[in-house]
mmCIF file of C-alpha atoms in Angstrom:
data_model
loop_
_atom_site.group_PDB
_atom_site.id
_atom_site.type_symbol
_atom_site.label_atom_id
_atom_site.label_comp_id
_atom_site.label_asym_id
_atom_site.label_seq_id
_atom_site.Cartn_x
_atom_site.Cartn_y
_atom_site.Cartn_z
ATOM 1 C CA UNK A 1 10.693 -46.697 6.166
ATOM 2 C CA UNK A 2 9.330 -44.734 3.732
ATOM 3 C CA UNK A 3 12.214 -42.822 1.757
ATOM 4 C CA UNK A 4 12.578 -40.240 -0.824
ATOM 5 C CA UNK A 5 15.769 -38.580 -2.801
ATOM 6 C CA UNK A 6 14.792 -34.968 -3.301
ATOM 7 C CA UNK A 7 17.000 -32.792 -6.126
ATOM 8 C CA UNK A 8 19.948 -34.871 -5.707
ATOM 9 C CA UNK A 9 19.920 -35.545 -1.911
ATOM 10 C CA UNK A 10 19.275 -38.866 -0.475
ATOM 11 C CA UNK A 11 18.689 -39.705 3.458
ATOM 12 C CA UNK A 12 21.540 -41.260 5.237
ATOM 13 C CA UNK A 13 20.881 -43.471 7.858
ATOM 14 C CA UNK A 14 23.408 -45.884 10.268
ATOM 15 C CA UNK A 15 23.013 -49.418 9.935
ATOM 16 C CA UNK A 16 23.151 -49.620 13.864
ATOM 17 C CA UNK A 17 19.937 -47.072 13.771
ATOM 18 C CA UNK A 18 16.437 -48.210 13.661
ATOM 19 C CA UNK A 19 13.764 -46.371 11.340
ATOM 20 C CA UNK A 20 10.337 -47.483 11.708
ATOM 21 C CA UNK A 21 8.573 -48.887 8.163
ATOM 22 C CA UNK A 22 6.040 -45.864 8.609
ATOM 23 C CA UNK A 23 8.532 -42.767 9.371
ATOM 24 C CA UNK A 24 8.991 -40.839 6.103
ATOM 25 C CA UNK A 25 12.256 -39.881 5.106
ATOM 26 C CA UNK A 26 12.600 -37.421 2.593
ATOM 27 C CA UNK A 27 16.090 -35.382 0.816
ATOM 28 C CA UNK A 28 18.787 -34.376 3.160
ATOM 29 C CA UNK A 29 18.527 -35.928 6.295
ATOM 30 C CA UNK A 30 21.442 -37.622 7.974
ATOM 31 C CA UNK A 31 20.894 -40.444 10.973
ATOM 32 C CA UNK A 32 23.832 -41.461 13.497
ATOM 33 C CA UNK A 33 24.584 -44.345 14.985
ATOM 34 C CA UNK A 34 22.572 -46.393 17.188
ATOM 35 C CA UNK A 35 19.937 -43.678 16.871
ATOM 36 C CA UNK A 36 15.816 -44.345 17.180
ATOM 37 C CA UNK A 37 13.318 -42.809 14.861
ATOM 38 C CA UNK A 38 9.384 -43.951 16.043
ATOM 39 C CA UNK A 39 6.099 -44.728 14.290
ATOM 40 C CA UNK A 40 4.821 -41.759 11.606
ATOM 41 C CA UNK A 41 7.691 -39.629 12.138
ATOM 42 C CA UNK A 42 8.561 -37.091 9.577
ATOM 43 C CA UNK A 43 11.620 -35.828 8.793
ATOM 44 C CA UNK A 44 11.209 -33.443 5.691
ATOM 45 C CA UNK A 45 14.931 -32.073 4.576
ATOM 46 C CA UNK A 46 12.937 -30.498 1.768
ATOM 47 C CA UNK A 47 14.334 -26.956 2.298
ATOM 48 C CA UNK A 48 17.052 -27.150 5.306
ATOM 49 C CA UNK A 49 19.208 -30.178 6.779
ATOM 50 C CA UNK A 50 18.310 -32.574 9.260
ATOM 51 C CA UNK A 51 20.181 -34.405 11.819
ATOM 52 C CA UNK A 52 19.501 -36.930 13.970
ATOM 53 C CA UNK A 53 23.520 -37.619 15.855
ATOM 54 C CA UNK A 54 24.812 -40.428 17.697
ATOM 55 C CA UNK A 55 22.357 -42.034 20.486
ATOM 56 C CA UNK A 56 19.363 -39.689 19.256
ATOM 57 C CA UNK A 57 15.983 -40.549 19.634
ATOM 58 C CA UNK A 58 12.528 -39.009 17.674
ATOM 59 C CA UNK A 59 9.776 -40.966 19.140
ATOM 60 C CA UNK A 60 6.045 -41.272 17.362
ATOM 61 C CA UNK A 61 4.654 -38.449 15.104
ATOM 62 C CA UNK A 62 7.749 -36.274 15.619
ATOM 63 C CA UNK A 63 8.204 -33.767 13.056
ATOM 64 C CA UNK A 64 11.377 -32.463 12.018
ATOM 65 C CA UNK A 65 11.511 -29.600 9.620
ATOM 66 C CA UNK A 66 13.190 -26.261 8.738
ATOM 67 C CA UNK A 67 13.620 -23.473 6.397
ATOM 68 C CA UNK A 68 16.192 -23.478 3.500
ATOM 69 C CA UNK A 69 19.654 -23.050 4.384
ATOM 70 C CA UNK A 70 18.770 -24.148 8.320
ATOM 71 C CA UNK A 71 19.806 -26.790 10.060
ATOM 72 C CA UNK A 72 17.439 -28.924 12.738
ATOM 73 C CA UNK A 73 19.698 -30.635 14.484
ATOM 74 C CA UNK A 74 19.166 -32.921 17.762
ATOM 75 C CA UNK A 75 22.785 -33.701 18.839
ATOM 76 C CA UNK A 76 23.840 -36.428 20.919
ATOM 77 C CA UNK A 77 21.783 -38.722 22.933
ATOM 78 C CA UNK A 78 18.862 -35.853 22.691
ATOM 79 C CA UNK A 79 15.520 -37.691 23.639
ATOM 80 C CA UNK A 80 12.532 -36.079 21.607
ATOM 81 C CA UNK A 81 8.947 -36.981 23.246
ATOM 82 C CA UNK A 82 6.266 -38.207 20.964
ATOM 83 C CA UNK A 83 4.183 -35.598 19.245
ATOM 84 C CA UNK A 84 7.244 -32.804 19.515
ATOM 85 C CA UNK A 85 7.160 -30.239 16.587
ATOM 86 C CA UNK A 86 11.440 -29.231 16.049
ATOM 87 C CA UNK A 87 11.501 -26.690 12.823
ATOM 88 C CA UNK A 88 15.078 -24.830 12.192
ATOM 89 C CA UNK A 89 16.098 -25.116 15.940
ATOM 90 C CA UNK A 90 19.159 -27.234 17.544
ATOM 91 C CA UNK A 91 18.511 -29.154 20.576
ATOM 92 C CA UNK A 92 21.922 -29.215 22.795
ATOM 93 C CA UNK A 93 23.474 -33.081 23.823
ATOM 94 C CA UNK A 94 21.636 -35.096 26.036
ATOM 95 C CA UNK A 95 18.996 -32.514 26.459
ATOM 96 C CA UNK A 96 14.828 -33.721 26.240
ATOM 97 C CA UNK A 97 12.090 -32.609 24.613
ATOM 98 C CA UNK A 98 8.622 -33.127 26.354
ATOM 99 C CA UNK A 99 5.803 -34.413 24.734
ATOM 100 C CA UNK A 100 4.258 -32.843 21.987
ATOM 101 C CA UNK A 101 6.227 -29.489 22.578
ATOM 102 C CA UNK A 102 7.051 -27.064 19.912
ATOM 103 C CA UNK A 103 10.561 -25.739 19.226
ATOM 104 C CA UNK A 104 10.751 -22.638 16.711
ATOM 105 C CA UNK A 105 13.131 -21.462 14.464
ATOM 106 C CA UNK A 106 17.118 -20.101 15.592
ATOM 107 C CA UNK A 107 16.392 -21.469 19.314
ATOM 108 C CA UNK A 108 19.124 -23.163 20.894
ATOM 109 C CA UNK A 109 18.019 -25.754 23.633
ATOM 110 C CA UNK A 110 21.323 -26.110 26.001
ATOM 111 C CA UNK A 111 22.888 -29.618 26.858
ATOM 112 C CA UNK A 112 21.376 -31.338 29.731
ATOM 113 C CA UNK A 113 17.805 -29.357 30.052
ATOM 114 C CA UNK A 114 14.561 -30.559 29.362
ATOM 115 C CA UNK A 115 11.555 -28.855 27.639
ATOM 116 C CA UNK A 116 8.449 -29.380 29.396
ATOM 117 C CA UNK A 117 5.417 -31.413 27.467
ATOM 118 C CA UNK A 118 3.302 -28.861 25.523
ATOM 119 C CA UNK A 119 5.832 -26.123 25.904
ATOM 120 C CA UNK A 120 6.224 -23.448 22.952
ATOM 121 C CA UNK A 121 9.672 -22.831 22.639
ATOM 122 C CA UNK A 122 9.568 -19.186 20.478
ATOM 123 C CA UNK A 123 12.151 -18.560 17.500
ATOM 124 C CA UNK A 124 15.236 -17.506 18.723
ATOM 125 C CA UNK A 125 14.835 -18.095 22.437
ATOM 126 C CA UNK A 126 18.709 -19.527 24.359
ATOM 127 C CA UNK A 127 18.152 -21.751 26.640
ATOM 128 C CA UNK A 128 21.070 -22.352 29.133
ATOM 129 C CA UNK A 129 22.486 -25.947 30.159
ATOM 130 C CA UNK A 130 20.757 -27.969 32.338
ATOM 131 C CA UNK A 131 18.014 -25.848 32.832
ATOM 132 C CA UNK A 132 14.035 -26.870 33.073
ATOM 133 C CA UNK A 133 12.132 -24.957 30.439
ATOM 134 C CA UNK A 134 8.208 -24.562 30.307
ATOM 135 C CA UNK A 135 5.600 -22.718 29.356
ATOM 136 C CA UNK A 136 3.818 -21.414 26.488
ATOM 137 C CA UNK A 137 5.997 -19.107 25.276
ATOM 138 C CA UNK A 138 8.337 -21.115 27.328
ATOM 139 C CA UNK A 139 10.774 -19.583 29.847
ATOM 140 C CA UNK A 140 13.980 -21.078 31.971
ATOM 141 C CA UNK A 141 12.006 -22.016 35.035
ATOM 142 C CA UNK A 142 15.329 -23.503 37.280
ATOM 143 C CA UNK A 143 18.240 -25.228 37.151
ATOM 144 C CA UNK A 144 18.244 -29.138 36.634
ATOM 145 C CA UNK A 145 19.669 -31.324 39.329
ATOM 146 C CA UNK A 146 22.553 -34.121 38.323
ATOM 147 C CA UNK A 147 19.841 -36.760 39.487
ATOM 148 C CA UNK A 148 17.302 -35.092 37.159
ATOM 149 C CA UNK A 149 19.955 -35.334 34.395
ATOM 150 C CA UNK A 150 20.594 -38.677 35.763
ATOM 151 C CA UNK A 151 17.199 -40.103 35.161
ATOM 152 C CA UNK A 152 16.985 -39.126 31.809
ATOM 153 C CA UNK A 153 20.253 -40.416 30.785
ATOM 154 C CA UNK A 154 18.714 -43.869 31.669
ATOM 155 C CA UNK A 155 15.532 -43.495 29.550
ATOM 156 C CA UNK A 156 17.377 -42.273 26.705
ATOM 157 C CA UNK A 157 19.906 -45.624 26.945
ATOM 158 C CA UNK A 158 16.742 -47.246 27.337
ATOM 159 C CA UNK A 159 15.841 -46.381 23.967
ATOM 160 C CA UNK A 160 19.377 -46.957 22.267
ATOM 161 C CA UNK A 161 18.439 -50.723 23.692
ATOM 162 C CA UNK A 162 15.029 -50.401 22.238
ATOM 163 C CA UNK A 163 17.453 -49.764 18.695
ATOM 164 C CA UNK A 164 18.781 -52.737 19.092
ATOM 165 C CA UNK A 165 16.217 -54.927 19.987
ATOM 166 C CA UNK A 166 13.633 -53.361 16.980
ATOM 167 C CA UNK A 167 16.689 -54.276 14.085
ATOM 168 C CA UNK A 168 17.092 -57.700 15.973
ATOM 169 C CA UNK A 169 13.849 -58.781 16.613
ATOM 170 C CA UNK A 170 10.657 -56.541 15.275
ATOM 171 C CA UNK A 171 8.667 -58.386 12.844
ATOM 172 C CA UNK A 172 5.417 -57.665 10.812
ATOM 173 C CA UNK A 173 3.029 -60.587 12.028
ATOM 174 C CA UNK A 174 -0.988 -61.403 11.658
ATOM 175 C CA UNK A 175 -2.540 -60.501 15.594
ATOM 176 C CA UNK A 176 -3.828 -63.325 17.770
ATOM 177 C CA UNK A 177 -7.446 -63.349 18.109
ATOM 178 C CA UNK A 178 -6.972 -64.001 21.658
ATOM 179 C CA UNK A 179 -4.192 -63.491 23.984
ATOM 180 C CA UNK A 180 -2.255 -67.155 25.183
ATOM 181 C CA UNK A 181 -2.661 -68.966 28.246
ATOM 182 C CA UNK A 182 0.181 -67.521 30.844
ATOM 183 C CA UNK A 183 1.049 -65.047 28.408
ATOM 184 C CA UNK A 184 4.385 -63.380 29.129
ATOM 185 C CA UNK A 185 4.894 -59.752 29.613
ATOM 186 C CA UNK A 186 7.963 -57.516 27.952
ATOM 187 C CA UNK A 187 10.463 -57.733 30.842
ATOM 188 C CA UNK A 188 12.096 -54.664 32.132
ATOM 189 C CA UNK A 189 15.591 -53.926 30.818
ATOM 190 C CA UNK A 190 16.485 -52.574 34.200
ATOM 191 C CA UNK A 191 18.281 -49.657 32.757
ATOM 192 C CA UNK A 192 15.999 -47.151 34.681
ATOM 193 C CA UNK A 193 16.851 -46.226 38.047
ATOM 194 C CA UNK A 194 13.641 -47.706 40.436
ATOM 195 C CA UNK A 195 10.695 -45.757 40.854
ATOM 196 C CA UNK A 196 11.654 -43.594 37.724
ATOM 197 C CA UNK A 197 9.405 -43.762 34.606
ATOM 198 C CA UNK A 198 9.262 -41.804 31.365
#
C-alpha cells in the first residue's frame, strides 16, 4: 500500500487486515481487524478521521473522505461496493453500500440496510435499520427482510475470507502468455447461500 504520515498522524492498520499495494493511505486513518481494503482505494484522513472497524470491507476505487473535525466511519462488518464515494457520513454495522453510490456529509446509514448502486445519499439524510435505500436523492424505499440481511452477511464473510487468503497467498508474478492445459478455476468458498451472488 501506498502510505503517508500527514502533520503528525500516521495510518493504523491490523495485521489481520489486508490493504492492497495500490490503495493510498494517507494521515489519520485507522483499519480493524480482519478488515479488506481493494485495488486504488483512497482513504484521505487529510482533514477528518477515517475508520474502517472490525470485519469492514472498501472494495476497488472506493473513496473515503471528509471535512475537518468529521468522522467517516464504516462500522462493523459494513460492505462498501466498488466505485462508492463515503465523505463525512457513518455507515451503521453490517449495513451495504451499492456500487458506485454516493454518501454525503452528516448522513447516518442504519445497521442492516443497504444503499442501492448509484444511489445519492444527500448530507444529512437518517436512514433507519434495515431499510432498502435508493434513488438519486435517495429515499427509504421498504423494510429489509432477515433473508435479505441474511445474504449479505454471507458476502461480507466472504470477503473477511478473501482477507485472509490475499495476506496468505497474493503474490506479484510475471502473466502466462497462455493459459495451462486443464487449467483450474478459483473454487467457491461455499460461504454464500446457493443461488445468491453479489
Amino acid at each position: 500500500m501506498t502510505c503517508y504520515s500527514l502533520d503528525g498522524l500516521t495510518p493504523v492498520v491490523d495485521p489481520s487486515a489486508y490493504v492492497h499495494p495500490s490503495a493510498v493511505l494517507i494521515g489519520d486513518v485507522i483499519i480493524g481487524p480482519h478488515c479488506y481494503v481493494g485495488p486504488l482505494a483512497s482513504l484521505r484522513g487529510d482533514f477528518g478521521r477515517i475508520v474502517l472497524e472490525e470485519g469492514a470491507n472498501l472494495q476497488d476505487t472506493c473513496v473515503m473522505h471528509g471535512f475537518p473535525d468529521s468522522d467517516t466511519v464504516v462500522e462493523r462488518n459494513g460492505h462498501i461496493g466498488h466505485g462508492a464515494v463515503l465523505h463525512g457520513c457513518r455507515i451503521g454495522a453490517d449495513a451495504l453500500v451499492g456500487m458506485n453510490a454516493v454518501v454525503m456529509d452528516n448522513a447516518r446509514i442504519g445497521a442492516r440496510s443497504f444503499v442501492s448502486a448509484a444511489a445519492f445519499v444527500k448530507a444529512g439524510f437518517e436512514g433507519p435499520e434495515q431499510s432498502l435505500i435508493m434513488g438519486a436523492p435517495a429515499s427509504v424505499k421498504r423494510s429489509l427482510s432477515d433473508e435479505e440481511v441474511s445474504w449479505k452477511q454471507a458476502g461480507t464473510r466472504e470477503y473477511q475470507q478473501l482477507a485472509k487468503r490475499c495476506l496468505e497467498q497474493m503474490q506479484v508474478c510475471e502473466p502466462l502468455t497462455e493459459p495451462e492445459p486443464d487449467r483450474p478455476r478459483i473454487s467457491d468458498s461455499g460461504l454464500r447461500p446457493k443461488g445468491s451472488s453479489l
